[in-house]
Every structure is written in structure tokens, then in C-alpha cells.
Coordinates of C-alpha atoms in Angstrom, one line a residue:
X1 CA 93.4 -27.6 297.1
X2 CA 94.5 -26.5 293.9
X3 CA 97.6 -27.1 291.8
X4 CA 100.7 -24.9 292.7
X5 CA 101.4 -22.0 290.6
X6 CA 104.5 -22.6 288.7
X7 CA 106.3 -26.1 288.0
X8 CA 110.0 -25.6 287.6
X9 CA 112.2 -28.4 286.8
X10 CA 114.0 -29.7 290.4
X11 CA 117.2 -27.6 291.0
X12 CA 115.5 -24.7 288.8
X13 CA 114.6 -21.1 290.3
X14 CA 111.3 -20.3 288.6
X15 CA 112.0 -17.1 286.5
X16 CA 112.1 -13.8 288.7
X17 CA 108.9 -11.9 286.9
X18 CA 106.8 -15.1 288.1
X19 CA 108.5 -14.9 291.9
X20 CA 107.2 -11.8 292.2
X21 CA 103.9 -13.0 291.5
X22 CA 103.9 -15.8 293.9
X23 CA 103.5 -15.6 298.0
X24 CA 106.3 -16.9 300.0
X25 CA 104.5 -19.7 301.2
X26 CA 103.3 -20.7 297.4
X27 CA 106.9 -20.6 296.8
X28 CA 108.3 -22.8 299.1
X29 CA 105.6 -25.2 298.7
X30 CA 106.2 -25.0 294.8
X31 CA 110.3 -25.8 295.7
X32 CA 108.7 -28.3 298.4
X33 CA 107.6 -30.4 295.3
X34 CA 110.6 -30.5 292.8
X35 CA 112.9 -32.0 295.7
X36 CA 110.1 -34.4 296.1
X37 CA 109.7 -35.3 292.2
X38 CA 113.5 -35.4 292.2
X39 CA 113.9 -37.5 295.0
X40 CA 111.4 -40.0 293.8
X41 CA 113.4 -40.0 290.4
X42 CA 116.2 -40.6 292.3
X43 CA 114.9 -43.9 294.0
X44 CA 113.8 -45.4 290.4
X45 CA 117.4 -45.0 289.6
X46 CA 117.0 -42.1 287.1
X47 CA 119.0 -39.2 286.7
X48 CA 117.1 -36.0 287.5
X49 CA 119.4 -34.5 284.5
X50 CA 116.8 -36.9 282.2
X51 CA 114.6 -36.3 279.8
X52 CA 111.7 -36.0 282.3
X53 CA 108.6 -34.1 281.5
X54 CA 108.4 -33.3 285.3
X55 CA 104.8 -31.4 285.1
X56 CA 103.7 -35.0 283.5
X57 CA 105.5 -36.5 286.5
X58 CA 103.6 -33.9 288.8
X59 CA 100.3 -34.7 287.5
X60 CA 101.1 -38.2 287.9
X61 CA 101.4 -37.8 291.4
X62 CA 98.5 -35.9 292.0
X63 CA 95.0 -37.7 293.5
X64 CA 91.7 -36.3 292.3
X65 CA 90.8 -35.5 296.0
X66 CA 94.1 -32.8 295.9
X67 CA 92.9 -31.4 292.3
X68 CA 89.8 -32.4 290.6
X69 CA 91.6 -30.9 287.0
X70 CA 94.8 -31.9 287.1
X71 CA 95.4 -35.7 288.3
X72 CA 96.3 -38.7 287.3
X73 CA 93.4 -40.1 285.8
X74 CA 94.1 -39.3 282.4
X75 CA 97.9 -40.3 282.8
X76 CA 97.1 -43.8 284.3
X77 CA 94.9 -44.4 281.0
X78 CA 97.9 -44.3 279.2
X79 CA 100.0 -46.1 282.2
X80 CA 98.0 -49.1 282.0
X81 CA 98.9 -49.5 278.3
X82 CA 102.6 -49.1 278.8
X83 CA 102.9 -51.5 281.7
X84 CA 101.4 -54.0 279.5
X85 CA 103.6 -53.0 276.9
X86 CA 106.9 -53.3 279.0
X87 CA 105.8 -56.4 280.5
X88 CA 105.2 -58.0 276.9
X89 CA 108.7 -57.0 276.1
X90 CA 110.3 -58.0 279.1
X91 CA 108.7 -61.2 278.9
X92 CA 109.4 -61.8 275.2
X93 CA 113.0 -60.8 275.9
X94 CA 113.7 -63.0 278.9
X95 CA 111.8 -66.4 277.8
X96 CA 112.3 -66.4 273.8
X97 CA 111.1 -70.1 274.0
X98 CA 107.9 -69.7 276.2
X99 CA 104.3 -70.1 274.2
X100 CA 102.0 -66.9 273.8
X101 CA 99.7 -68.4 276.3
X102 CA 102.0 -68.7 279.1
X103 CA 103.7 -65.3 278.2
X104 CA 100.2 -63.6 278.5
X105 CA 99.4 -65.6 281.7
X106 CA 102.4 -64.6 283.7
X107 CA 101.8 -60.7 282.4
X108 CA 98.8 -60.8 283.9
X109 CA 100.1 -61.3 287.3
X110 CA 102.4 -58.6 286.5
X111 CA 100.1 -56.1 285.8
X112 CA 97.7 -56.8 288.2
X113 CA 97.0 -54.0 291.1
X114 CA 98.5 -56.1 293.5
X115 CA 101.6 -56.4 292.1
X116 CA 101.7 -53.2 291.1
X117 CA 101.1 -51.4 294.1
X118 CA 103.8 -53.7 295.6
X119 CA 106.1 -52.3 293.1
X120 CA 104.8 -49.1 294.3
X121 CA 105.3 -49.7 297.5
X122 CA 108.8 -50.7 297.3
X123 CA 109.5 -47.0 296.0
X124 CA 107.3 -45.5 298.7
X125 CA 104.9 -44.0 296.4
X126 CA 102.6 -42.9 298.7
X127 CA 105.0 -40.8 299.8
X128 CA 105.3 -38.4 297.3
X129 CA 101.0 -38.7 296.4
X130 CA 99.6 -35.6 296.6
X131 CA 95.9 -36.6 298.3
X132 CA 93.4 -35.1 300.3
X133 CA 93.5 -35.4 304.5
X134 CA 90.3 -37.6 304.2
X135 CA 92.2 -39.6 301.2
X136 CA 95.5 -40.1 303.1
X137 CA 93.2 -41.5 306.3
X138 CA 90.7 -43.9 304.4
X139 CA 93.3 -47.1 303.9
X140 CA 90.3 -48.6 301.6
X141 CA 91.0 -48.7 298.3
X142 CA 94.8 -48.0 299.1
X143 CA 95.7 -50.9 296.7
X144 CA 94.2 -49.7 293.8
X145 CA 95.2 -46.5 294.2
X146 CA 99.0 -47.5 294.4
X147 CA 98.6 -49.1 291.0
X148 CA 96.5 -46.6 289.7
X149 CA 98.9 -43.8 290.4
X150 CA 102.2 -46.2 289.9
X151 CA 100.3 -46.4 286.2
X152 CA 100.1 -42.7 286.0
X153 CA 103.7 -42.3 286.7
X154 CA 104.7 -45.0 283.8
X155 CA 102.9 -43.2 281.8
X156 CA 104.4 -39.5 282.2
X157 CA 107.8 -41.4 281.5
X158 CA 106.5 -43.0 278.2
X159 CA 105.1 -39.5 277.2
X160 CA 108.4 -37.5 278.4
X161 CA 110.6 -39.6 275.8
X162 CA 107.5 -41.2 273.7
X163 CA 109.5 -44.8 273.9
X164 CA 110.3 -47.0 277.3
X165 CA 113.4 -45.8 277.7
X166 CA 113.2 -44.4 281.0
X167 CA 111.2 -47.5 281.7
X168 CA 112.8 -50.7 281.5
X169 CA 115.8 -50.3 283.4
X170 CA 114.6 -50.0 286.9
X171 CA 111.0 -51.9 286.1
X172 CA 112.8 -54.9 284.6
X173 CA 114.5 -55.6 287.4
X174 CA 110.5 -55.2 289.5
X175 CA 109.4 -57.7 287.2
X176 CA 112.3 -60.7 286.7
X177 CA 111.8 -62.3 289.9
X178 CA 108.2 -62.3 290.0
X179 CA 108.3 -63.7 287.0
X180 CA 110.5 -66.2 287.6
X181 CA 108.7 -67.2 290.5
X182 CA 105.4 -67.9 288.6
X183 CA 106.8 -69.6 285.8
X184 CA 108.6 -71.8 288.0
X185 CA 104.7 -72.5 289.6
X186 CA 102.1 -73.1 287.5
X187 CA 99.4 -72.8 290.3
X188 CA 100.3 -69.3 290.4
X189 CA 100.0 -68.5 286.7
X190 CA 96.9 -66.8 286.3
X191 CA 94.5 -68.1 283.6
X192 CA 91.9 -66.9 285.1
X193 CA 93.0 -63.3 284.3
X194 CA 94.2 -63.8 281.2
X195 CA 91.6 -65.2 280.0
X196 CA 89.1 -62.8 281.5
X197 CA 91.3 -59.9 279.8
X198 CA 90.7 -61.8 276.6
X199 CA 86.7 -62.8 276.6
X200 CA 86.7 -58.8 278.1
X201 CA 88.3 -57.8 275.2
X202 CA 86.9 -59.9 272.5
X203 CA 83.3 -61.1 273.4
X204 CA 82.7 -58.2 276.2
X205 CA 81.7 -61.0 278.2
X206 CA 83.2 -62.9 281.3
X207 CA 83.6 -66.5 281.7
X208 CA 81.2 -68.3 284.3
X209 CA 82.6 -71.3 285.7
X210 CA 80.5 -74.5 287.1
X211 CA 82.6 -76.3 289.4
X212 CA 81.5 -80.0 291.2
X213 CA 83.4 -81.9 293.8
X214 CA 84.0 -85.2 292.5
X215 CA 85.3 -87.4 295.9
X216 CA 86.5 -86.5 299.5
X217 CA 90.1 -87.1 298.9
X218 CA 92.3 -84.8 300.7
X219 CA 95.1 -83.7 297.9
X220 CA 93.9 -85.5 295.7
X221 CA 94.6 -84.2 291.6
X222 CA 91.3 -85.0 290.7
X223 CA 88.9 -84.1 293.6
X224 CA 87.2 -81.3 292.2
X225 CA 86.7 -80.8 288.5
X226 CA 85.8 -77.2 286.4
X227 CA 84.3 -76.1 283.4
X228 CA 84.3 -72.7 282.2
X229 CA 81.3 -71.0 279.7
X230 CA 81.1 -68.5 277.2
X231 CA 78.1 -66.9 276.1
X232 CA 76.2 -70.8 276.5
X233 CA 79.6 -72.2 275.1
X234 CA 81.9 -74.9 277.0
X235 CA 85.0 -73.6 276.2
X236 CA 87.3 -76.2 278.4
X237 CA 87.6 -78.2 281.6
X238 CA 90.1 -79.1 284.3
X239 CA 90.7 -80.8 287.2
X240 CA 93.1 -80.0 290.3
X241 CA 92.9 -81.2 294.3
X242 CA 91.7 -77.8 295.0
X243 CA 88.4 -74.9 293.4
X244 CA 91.3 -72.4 292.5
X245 CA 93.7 -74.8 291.4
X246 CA 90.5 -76.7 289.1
X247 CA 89.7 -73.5 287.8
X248 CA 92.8 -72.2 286.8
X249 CA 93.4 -75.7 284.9
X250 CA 89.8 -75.2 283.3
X251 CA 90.7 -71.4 282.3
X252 CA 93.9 -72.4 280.8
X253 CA 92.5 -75.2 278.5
X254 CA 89.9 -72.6 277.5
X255 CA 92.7 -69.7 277.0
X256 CA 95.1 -71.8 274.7
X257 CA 91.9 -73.0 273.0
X258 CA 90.8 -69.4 272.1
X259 CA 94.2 -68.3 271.3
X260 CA 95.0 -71.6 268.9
X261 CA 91.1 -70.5 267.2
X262 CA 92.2 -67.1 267.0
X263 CA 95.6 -68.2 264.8

């Protein structure tokens, strides 16, 4: 299925020489879709009077399975570096005193496609997702896809006003109590992707971790201990009652040591 003919902003008549190009049932599909993109607007808690580039917004909301040209695929690649970037200045913003290494840790939980597509969810998304029959029916993948597309859509925002303004006052308030919750536990931080999103970025290498149980004790802090490995380099160690919770501790020594070697 192909993109709709004309893309008026919501509220807007398209002009009369195009509607009498268009069939009745192109246009009432084509005013079908502004109430939708306005709507969706709506539920961020944007004003459908803003600076919205609403074909952007369309295209963001469009699944390569509906239109193998125009989706989102292009738009998340810009998505995923704005979410990044509002989540660095959220951070930054809300704990001034926090070190680099737990700033970056908590981001990546709040980037990640799971919290995303929660985020996504909470705005019923998939709602107003242009996919394919087959698409809408497969629920594999749905997770990524949330995020993917919920990336897309941060990303038509950034491009309609080239800064975050349309940005941080609904996704701020997404991200605060997540936040809040994993800096208040520091199982949940996740040093694992941080410092996967670093050795990824920097060596184009992942980290392999060796992990050994040391006794049988049930809770015990020290039961199982971790090391993580970099291209044949130890790059730290850690210890916690649990594989995930050694592993984390192991990822984290090797993070802050990376970041301190970096300067």
C-alpha cells in the first residue's frame, strides 16, 4: 500500500485543484490521518497549532511493510540520536552532582527498547502505526518496533524545530521516575550496556565476561565473582550474591576505568 496522496496539516482542506484530483475514498483516508496525527499530538501534550512538520510526523509513523519508500527508517536514525541527547540533558539537569559514569549508566536504561517501547506504549503508539495486516498480526518483534518507530517520531520533532523543544516537556516527565527508580538501585543501573555502548563505540568490540562460582552461599555478596575482557585485556572484576548482579559490579569497575583512561 502506498503513501496517500496529499498531506495537509490536521484541520486543513487540501487545496481544491488537488481535490479534484483525488477519489473520495483517497480523500477521506487522507483526512482519516491528520485527525490521527493530531490526536496523537494531542496525547504528548502538544498543541496541534505547533511547529510540527506533520509529513515528518507521518513518515514517522509509517512501517516499511505499509510503504517500502517512505518510513521510518531513516527518521529513527536520527531518533536514536536525539533520545540520547534529551536523556543526557535531562540527566545532567536533574542530578548536577552525579559522576559521568553513573549519568551514562542510568541513560542507558533509558534508551533502551524496552523502555522505550514502554514509553510508547503509554501513548498507544501502535495505534496510530501505519503497518501491514501480516505486520499488525506477527506480535514478534513488537518491542523493537515500538522503540524503533517511538525513535522515528522524536526525530520528526527534532527536525520540525531543529532543537528539543517539542521534546522535553512531555519526555521529561517519561524519564524522571525511571530514573529515579534506578538511581535509587544500583542493581538496576546497567553497566553492562553502558559499557557495551562504549567498547562498541571505541574498540568495535564487545566485552566477554568469565564468571566462576566461588561457594554455595545462598545471598551471599561474594558467592560468585566476574571478570570482564577486552580484546585479551582484563579490564576489571566484581563480585555480587548473584551472575547478573557480579557482572554488572565487574562491568562497572571496567566502565569508570575506561572513562577515568579516557580523561
Amino acid at each position: 500500500m502506498g503513501q496517500l496522496n496529499v498531506r495537509t496539516e490536521p484541520g486543513l482542506c487540501p487545496p481544491l485543484s488537488t481535490i479534484h484530483d483525488l477519489s473520495l475514498n483517497e480523500l477521506m483516508q487522507d483526512f482519516r490521518r491528520q485527525k490521527q496525527l493530531g490526536q496523537f499530538v494531542q496525547k504528548l501534550g502538544l498543541s496541534d497549532t505547533a511547529r510540527i512538520n506533520w509529513s515528518l510526523l507521518d513518515r514517522a509513523l509509517t512501517h516499511a511493510t505499509f510503504s517500502s519508500e517512505a518510513n521510518y527508517e531513516e527518521l529513527e536514525f536520527v531518533g536514536d540520536a536525539v533520545v540520547k541527547l534529551a536523556a543526557a540533558q535531562f540527566l545532567f539537569k536533574t542530578y548536577p552532582e552525579a559522576k559521568a559514569g553513573e549519568l551514562s549508566a542510568i541513560r542507558a536504561i533509558l534508551v533502551s527498547d524496552r523502555v522505550l517501547a514502554k514509553i510508547a506504549d503509554s501513548y498507544g503508539l501502535d495505534r496510530y502505526l501505519l503497518m501491514s495486516n501480516s505486520a499488525i498480526a506477527d506480535p514478534t518483534g513488537q518491542e523493537t518496533r515500538s522503540a524503533a518507530a517511538f525513535e522515528a517520531v522524536l526525530g520528526a520533532l527534532f527536525l520540525s524545530t531543529q532543537d528539543l523543544s517539542l521534546v522535553h516537556p512531555w519526555l521529561d516527565g517519561q524519564f524522571a521516575p525511571i530514573a529515579e527508580v534506578v538511581r535509587n538501585d544500583p542493581a538496576r543501573q546497567n553497566y553492562k550496556g553502558a559499557l557495551q555502548e562504549w567498547t562498541g563505540a571505541h574498540f568495535k568490540a564487545a566485552p566477554e565476561y568469565r564468571l566462576e562460582e566461588i561457594n554455595k552461599i545462598h545471598n551471599d555478596a561474594e558467592r560468585f565473582r566476574a571478570e570482564v575482557w577486552l580484546q585479551g585485556r582484563p579490564l576489571g572484576s566484581g563480585s555480587g550474591a548473584s551472575k547478573k548482579a557480579a557482572e554488572q559490579a565487574a562491568a562497572q569497575a571496567a566502565y569508570l576505568k575506561l572513562l577515568a583512561e579516557a580523561g
